[in-house]
XYZ file of C-alpha atoms in Angstrom:
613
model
C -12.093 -61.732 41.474
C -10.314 -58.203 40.649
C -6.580 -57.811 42.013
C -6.586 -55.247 44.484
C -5.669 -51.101 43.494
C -4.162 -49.347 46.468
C -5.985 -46.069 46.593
C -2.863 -43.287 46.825
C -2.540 -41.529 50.144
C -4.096 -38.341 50.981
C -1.029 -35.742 50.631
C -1.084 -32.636 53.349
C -0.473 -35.324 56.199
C 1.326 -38.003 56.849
C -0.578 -40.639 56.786
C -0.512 -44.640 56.597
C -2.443 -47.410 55.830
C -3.705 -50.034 58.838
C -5.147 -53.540 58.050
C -8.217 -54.256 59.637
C -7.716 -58.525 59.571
C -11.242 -60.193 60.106
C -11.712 -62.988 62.794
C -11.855 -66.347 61.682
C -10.435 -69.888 61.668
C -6.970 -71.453 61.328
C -7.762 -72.412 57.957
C -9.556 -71.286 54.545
C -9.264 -67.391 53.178
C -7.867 -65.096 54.590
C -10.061 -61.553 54.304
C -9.137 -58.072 55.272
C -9.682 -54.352 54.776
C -7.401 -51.476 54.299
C -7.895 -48.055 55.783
C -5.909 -44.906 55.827
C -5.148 -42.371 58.459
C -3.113 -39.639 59.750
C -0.071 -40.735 61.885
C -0.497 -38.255 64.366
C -3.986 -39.719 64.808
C -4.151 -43.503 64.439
C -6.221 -45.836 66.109
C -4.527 -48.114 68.409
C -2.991 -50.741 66.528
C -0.485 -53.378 66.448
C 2.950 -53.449 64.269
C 4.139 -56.770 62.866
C 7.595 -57.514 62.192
C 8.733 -60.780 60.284
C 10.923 -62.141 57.429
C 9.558 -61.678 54.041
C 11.196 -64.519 52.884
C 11.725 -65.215 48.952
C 9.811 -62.040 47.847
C 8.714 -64.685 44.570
C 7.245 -66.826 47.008
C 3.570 -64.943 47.052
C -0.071 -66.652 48.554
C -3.014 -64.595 48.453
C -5.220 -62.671 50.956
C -8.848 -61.408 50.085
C -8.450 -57.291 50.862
C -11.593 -55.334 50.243
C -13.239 -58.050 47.999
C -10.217 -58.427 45.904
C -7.320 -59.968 45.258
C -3.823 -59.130 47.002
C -0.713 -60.587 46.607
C 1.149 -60.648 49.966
C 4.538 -62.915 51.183
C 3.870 -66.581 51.665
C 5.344 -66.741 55.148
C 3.070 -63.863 56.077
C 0.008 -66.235 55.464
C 0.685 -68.765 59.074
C 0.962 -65.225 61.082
C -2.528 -63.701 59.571
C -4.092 -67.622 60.317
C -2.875 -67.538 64.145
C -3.690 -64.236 64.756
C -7.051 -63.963 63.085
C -8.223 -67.301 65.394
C -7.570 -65.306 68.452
C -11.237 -64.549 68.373
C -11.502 -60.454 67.394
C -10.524 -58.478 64.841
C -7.574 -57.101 64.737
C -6.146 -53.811 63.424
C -2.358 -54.406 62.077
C -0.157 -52.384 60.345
C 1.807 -54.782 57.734
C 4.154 -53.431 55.588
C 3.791 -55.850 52.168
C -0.069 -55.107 53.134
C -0.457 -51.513 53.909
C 2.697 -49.921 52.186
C 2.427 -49.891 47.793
C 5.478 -52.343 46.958
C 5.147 -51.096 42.792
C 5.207 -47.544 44.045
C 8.526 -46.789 44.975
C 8.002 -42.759 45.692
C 5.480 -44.043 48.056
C 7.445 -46.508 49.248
C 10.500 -44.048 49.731
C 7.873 -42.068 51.601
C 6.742 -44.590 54.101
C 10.477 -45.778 54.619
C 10.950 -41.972 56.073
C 8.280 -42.877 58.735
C 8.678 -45.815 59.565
C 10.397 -45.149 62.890
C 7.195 -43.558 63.809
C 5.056 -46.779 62.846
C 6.786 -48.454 65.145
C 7.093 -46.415 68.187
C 3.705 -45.378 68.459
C 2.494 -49.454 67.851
C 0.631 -50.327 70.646
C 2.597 -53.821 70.270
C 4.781 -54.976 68.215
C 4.390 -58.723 67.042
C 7.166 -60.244 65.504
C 6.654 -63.525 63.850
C 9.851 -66.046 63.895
C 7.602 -68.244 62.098
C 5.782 -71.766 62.738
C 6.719 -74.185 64.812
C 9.676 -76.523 64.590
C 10.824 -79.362 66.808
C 12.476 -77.561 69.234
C 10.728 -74.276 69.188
C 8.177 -74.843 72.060
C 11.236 -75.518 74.509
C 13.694 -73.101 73.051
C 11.064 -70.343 74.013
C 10.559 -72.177 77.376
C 13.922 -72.221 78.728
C 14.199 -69.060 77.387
C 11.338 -67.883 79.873
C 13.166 -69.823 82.986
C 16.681 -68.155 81.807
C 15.134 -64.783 82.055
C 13.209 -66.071 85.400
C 16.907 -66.678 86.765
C 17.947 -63.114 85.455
C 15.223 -60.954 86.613
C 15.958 -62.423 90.082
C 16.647 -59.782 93.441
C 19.563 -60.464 95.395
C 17.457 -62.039 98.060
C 16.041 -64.284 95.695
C 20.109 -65.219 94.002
C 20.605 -66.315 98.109
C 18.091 -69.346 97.626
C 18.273 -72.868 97.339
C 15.930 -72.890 94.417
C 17.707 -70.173 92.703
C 21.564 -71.889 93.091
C 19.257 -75.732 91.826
C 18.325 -73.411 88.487
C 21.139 -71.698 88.004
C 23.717 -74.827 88.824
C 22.106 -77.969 87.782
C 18.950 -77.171 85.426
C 21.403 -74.768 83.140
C 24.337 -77.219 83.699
C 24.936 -79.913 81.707
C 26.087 -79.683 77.854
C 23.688 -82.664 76.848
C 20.088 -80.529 77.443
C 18.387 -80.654 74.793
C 16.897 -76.883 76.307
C 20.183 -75.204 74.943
C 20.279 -76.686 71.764
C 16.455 -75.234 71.670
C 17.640 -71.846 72.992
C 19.913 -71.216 70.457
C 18.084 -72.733 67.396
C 15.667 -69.713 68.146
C 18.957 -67.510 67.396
C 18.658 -69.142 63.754
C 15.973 -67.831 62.693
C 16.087 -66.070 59.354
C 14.097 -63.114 61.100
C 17.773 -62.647 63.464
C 19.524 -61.683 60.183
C 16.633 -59.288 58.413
C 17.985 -55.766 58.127
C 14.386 -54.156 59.047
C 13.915 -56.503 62.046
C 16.783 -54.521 63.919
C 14.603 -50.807 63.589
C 11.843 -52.971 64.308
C 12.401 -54.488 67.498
C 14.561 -51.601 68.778
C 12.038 -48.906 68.518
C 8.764 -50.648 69.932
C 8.345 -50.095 73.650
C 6.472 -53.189 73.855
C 7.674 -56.108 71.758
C 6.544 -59.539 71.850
C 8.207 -63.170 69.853
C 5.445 -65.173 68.580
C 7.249 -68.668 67.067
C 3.636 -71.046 66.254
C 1.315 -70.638 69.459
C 4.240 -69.967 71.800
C 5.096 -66.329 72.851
C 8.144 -64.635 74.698
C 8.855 -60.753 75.266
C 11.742 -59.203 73.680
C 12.761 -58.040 76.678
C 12.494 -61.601 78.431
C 14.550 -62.827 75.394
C 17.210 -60.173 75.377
C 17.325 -61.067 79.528
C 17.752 -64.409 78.459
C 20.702 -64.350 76.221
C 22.210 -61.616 78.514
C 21.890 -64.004 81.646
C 24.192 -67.008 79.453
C 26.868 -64.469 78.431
C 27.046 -63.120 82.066
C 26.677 -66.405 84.651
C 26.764 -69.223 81.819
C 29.652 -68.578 79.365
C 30.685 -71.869 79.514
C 28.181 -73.078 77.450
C 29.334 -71.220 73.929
C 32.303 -74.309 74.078
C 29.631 -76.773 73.269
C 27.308 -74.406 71.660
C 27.217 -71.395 69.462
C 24.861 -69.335 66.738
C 26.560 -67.480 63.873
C 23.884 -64.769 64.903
C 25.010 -63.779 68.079
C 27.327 -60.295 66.809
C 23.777 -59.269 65.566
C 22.143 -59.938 68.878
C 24.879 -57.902 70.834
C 24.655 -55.324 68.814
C 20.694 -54.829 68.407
C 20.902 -54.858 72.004
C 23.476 -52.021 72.100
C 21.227 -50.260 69.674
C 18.194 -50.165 72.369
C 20.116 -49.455 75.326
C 21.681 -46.408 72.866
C 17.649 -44.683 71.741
C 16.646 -45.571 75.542
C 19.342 -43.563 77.339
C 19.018 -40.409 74.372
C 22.731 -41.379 72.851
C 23.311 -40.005 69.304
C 25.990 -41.310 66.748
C 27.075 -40.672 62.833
C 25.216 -42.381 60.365
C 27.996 -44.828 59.737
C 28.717 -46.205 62.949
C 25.207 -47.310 62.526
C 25.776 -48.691 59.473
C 28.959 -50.226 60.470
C 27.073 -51.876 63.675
C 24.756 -53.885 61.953
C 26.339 -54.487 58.851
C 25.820 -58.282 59.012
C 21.973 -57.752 58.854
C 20.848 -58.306 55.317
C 18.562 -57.166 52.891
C 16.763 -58.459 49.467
C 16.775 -54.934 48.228
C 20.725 -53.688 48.581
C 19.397 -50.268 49.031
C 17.771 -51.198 52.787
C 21.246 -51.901 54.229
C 21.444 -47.992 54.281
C 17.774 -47.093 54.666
C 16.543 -49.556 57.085
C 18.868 -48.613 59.779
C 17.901 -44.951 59.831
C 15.315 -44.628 63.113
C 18.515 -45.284 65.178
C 20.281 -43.806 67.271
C 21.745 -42.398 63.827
C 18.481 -40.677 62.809
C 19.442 -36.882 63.208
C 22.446 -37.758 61.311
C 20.965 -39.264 58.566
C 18.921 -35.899 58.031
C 22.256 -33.918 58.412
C 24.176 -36.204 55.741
C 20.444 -36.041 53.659
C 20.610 -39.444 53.793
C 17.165 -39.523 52.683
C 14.977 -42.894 51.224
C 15.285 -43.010 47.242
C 14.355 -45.674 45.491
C 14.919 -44.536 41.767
C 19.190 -44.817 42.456
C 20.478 -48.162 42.325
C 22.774 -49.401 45.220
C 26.345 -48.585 43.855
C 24.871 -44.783 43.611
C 23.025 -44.518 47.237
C 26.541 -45.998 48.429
C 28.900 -43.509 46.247
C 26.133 -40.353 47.451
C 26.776 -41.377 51.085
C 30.471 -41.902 51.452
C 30.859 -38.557 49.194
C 28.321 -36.613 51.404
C 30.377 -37.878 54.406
C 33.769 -36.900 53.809
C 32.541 -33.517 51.793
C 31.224 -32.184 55.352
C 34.146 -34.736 57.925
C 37.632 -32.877 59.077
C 38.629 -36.458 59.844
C 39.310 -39.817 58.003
C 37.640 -41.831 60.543
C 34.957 -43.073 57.461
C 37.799 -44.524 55.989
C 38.634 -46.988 58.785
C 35.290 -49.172 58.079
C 36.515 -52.189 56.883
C 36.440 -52.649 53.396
C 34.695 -56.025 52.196
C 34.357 -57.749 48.674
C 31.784 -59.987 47.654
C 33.340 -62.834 45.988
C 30.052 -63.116 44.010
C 28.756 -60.125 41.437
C 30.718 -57.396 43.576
C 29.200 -54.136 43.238
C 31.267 -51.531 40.949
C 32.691 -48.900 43.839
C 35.885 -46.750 44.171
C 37.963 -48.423 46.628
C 37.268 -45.816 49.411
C 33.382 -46.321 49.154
C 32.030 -49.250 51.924
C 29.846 -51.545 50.473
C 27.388 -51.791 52.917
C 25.045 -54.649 51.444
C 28.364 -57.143 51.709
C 28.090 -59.409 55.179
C 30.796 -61.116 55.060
C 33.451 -62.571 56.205
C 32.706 -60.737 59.898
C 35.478 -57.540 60.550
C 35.260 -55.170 63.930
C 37.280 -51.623 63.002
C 39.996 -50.914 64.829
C 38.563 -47.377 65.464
C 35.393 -49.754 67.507
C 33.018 -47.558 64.893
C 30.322 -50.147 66.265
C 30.678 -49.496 69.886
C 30.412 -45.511 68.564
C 34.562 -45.089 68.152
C 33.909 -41.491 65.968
C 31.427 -39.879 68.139
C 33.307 -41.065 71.597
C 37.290 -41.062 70.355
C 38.483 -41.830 73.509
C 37.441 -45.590 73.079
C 40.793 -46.360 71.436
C 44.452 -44.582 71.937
C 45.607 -44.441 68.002
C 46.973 -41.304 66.617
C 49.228 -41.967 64.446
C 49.333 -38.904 62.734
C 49.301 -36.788 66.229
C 45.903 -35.466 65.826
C 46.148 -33.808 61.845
C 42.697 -32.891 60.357
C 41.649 -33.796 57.030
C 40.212 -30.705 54.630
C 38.098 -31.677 52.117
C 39.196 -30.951 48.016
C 35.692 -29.427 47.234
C 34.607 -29.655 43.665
C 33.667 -26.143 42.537
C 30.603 -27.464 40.466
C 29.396 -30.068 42.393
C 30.132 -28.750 45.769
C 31.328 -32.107 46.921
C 34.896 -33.559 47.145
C 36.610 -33.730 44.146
C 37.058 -37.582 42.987
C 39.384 -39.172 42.703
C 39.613 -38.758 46.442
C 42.354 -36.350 47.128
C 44.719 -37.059 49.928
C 47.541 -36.004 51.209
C 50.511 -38.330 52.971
C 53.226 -40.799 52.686
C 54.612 -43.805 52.707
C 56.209 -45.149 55.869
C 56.671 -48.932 54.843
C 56.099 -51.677 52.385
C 54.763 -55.284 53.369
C 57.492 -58.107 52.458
C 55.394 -60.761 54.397
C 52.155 -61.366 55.823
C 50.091 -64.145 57.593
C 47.455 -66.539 56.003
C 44.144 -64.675 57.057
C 42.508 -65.143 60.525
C 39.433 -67.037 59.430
C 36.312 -67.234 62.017
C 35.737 -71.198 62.535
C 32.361 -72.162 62.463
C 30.679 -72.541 65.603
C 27.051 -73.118 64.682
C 25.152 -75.436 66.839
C 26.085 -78.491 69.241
C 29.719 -78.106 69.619
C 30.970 -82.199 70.315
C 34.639 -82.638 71.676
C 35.109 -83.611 67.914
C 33.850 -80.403 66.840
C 36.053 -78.651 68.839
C 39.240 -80.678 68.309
C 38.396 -79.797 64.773
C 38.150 -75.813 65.394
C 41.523 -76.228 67.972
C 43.207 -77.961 64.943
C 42.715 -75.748 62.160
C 43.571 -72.536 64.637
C 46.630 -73.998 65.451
C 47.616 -73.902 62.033
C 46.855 -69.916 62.009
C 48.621 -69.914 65.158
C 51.729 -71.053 64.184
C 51.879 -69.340 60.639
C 51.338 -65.928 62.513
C 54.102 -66.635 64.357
C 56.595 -67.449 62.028
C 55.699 -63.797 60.221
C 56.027 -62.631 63.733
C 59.064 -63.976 64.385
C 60.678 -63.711 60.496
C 64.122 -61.847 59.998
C 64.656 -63.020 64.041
C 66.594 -65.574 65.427
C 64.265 -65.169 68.815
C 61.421 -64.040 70.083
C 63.831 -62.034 72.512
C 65.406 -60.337 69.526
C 64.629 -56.602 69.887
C 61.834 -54.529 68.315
C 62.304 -51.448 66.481
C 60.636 -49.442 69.274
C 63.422 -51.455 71.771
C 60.949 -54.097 73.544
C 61.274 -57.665 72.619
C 59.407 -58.819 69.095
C 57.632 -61.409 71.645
C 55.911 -57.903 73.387
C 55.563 -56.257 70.292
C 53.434 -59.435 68.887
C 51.067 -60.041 71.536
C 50.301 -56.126 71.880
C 49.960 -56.626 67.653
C 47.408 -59.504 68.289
C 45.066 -57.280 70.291
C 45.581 -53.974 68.272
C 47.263 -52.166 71.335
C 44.065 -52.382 72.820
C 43.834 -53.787 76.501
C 41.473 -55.610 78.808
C 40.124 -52.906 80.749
C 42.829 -50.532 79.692
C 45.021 -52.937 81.949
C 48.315 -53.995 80.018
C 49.644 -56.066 82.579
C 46.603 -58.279 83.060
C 46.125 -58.420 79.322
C 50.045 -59.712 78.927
C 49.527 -62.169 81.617
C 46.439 -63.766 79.624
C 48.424 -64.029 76.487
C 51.412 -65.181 78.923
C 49.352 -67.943 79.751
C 48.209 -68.755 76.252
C 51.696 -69.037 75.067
C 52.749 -71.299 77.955
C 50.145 -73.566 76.746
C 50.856 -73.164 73.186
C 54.803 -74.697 74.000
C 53.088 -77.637 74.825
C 50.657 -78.135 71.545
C 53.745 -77.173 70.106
C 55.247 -80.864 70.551
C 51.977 -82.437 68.770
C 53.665 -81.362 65.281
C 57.324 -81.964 66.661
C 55.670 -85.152 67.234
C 54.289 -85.320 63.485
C 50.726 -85.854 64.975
C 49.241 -82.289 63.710
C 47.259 -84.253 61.219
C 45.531 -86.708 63.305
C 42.366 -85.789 64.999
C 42.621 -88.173 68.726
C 45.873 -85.474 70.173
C 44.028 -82.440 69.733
C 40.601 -84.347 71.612
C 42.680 -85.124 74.295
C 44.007 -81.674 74.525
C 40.338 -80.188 74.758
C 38.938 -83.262 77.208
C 42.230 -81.678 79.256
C 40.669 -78.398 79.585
C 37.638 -79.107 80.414
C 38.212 -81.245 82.949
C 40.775 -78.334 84.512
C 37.294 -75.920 83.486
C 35.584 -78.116 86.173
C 38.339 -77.449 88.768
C 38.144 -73.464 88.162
C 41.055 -73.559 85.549
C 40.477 -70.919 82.848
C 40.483 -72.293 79.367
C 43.349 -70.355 77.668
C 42.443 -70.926 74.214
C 38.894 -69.077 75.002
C 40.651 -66.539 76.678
C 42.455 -65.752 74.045
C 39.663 -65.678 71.473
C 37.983 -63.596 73.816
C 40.468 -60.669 73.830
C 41.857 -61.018 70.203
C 38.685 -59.837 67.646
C 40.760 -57.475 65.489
C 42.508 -60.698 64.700
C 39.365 -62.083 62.675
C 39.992 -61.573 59.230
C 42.969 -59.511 59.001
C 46.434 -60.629 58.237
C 49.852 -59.987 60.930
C 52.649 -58.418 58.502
C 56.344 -57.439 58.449
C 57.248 -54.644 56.688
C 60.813 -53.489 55.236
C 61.634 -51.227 57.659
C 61.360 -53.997 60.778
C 57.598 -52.701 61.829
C 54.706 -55.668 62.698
C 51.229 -54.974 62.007
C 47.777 -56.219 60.857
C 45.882 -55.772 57.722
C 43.060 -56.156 55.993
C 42.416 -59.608 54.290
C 42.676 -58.510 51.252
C 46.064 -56.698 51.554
C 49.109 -58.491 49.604
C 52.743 -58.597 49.762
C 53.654 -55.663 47.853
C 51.494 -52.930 49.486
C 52.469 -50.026 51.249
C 51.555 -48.605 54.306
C 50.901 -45.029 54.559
C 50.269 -42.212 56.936
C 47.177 -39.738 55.725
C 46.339 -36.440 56.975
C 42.990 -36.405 59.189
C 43.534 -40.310 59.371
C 44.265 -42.208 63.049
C 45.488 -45.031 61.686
C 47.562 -46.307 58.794
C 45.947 -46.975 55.140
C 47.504 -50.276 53.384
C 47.264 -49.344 49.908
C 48.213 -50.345 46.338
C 49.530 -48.476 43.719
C 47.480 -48.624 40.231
C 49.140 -46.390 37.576
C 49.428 -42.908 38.596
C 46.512 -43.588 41.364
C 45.736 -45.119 44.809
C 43.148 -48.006 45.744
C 42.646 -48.150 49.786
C 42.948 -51.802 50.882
C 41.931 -51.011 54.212
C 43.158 -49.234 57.547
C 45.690 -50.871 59.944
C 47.819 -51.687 62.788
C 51.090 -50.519 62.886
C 53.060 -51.221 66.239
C 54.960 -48.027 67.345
C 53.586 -45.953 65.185
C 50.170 -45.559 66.606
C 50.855 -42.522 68.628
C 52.995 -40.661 66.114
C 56.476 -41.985 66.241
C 56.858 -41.658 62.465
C 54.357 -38.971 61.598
C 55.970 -36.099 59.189
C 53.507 -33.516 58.208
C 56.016 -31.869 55.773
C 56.547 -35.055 53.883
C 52.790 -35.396 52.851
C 52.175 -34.720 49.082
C 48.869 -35.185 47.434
C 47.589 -38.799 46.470
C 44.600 -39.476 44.548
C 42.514 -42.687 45.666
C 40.108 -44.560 42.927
């Protein structure tokens, strides 16, 4: 049998391809026809969303009479859904877009937001069914059941029985279900987040079992709100995804528009086999018209390092702030891609970093999120090459430097949570923070004699490093009620304080007993206030707390080092840690700089031109 030539789309119109997927049984060949159409005039059909999977991992569908080469995990969908009975009219992207054709497929990526809004449906395929799948999805159902209920309902017996004895108890097999779903390869995929976000009806399919996204996102919303206890005992590393997805929706449903990068920034733990979609895949969003205004636009024929270059030089060519510069700069430890240091590489995941400037939550388009301005509200103005009409690079700057790092914590690692989390578990997580909790500290507290020693701004270094630990940023905007939860975090860490007095830090059985202790105190309404802290400390996760020579306490990037400097840039709200490499620049990262953040040591005159590789 021939392999199967797609026929090239009509130009004049945008059009697309739809799969018309025969009826048939849950076995045997899988047959098909292709058929194209204008977008403004489509049949109804149905959009499927799933992972692709290992794209050398191929089977074979039958597509016109011949041969067509599609991804293997694609082939359980096609049996399930051709067995319903009818046939069905789909619109498949590995089926219906050319994957060798990469104007085409440059084309089609410009659309795709369209594709998916005016679906009729939107399928997306988690995959075939595991152990636990059938009663993941089904407490998932009652979860949303509980959440979707009226305040008359909330007043019932039957609602208090769901809600505080079918939910409650760590050893249910249903939660261990419910957040297996969360694991999912599909939870990570790039496209999945434009995918789910845009259809206005969206449905999970995991083997026969079904759930609507909207039932799901109801579901996980329900735990965070009336069962938090739960994430002690259980966790999924893809729950920062799920959050933000969500936030992505309720952003396109209520008309809200951002910059291209706090897009980007959002879902930058979503991955992609081709580096290229980390950029391209996110554009539909709430992002879109920026995108066009940055021509941002699908290309296929640059490689990654140039789409990423293009973007950050297209952004700071047109910005009169250095807000761009604030995403957090990550390295792949493995085959990093060749950027200047002031270029985000936006196909790097890990390890997990929130900006300080909350660039996720939409911190450039809605400033007033966070308080920094540490250089009292200076604008940036582009160095404009005359040829290319772009900024000149090296990136030219202009500031100074108010401080160089002479020590600097071990960095804040994220512990991993995935799964069932046993009392051993978590003795093991309590142990190996308490480590980072006392090393932090002694930075903290170096060059001091007590933690009632005076500040450079004139509070006590004890205020200065708890208002360091959460960036300046408080609970509600409430200081006070923010001090008195890391008041009552330190009063319990004097007591785990005596384990290593004690020289018991490296056994296992002290650090049990402390978390058995808080649980049972959990039970009698006592607030946990270890999660407490975790809670209200993210800009901690990953960075570093440092000391500079001049007395000031901050936090850094990971990668920063003893030997840096911290500077203050024109245009910029916070500090740049940076490190000098011959005559140039190379931008670790932004930072936190206690008592500088509102412009205690800003100098516009002092500012002289430095140029950033």
């Amino acid at each position: 049998m021939e392999d199967y030539q797609y026929q090239p789309l009509i130009s004049g119109d945008h059009r697309i391809r739809l799969v018309k997927l025969d009826q048939g049984e849950k076995t045997g060949v899988i047959t098909c026809s292709v058929i194209q159409c204008p977008l403004s005039a489509v049949p109804e059909y149905e959009a499927v969303s799933y992972c692709w999977g290992d794209p050398r991992e191929q089977t074979q569908v039958v597509c016109d009479g011949k041969i067509l080469n599609v991804p293997l995990n694609l082939r359980k969908f096609l049996l399930r859904t051709r067995a319903k009975g009818r046939q069905r009219t789909l619109w498949i992207d590995s089926i219906c877009v050319n994957q060798a054709d990469d104007d085409e497929k440059a084309s089609q990526v410009r659309e795709m937001h369209q594709v998916y809004r005016r679906a009729s449906r939107t399928l997306i395929w988690l995959g075939p069914d595991s152990e636990n799948s059938t009663l993941g999805i089904q407490f998932a159902l009652w979860l949303s059941k509980l959440s979707a209920a009226s305040e008359a309902e909330k007043k019932t017996w039957r609602y208090w029985w769901g809600k505080n004895w079918e939910c409650y108890g760590i050893s249910l097999r249903q939660w261990a279900a419910f957040f297996e779903l969360f694991e999912r390869p599909w939870f990570s995929r790039a496209w999945t987040v434009q995918e789910a976000v845009l259809s206005s009806n969206a449905w999970i399919t995991c083997g026969d079992n079904a759930i609507s996204w909207s039932a799901l996102v109801g579901a996980l919303l329900f735990s965070f709100t009336d069962q938090s206890w739960i994430f002690e005992f259980y966790g999924t590393t893809k729950m920062n995804t799920l959050l933000w997805l969500y936030h992505s929706q309720a952003e396109l449903a209520n008309g809200t528009k951002r910059f291209h990068y706090e897009i980007l920034a959002r879902h930058r733990q979503s991955e992609a086999f081709d580096l290229r979609d980390t950029v391209f895949a996110f554009r539909g969003l709430s992002g879109h018209a920026s995108f066009e205004e940055y021509n941002i636009i699908p290309n296929y024929k640059h490689n990654a390092e140039t789409l990423f270059t293009e973007l950050a030089v297209a952004t700071l060519s047109q910005a009169s702030n250095l807000d761009f510069l604030s995403i957090p700069r990550l390295q792949s430890s493995e085959d990093p891609l060749n950027l200047p240091s002031w270029v985000p590489d936006w196909s790097c995941r890990a390890p997990l970093c929130c900006s300080f400037l909350q660039l996720e939550l939409g911190g450039a388009t809605s400033r007033q999120l966070t308080p920094y301005n540490a250089t009292k509200g200076s604008l940036y103005h582009p160095i404009i090459d005359d040829e290319t009409k772009c900024v000149k690079t090296p990136l030219h700057l202009f500031g100074y430097t108010v401080g160089r790092i002479t020590t600097q914590s071990k960095c804040w690692d994220l512990q991993d949570t995935k799964g069932f989390q046993s009392i051993t578990k978590q003795a093991i997580v309590l142990q190996k923070n308490q480590v980072l909790v006392n090393d932090w500290r002694a930075v903290a507290l170096a060059d001091t004699s007590s933690e009632d020693d005076p500040y450079v701004t004139g509070e006590t270094v004890y205020d200065a490093m708890w208002q360091t630990c959460v960036a300046g940023i408080f609970a509600n905007g409430n200081k006070e009620k923010t001090a008195k939860t890391y008041s009552r975090f330190e009063s319990r860490q004097r007591i785990l304080r005596i384990i290593p007095r004690l020289e018991l830090q490296d056994y296992l059985w002290p650090w049990m007993l402390v978390v058995l202790v808080g649980h049972i105190l959990r039970l009698l309404g006592i607030a946990n206030p270890e999660m407490e802290f975790r809670t209200s400390v993210s800009f901690m996760i990953n960075r570093r707390l440092f000391r500079t020579d001049n007395g000031y306490m901050g936090l850094g990037p990971a990668i920063a080092e003893v030997g840096d400097y911290v500077v203050l840039v024109k245009g910029a709200r916070m500090p740049f840690i940076v490190r000098p490499r011959g005559k140039l620049w190379e931008l670790m990262g932004d930072g936190y700089l206690h008592g500088a953040m509102s412009g205690r040591l800003w100098n516009e005159e002092k500012c002289h031109l430095m140029l950033f590789r």
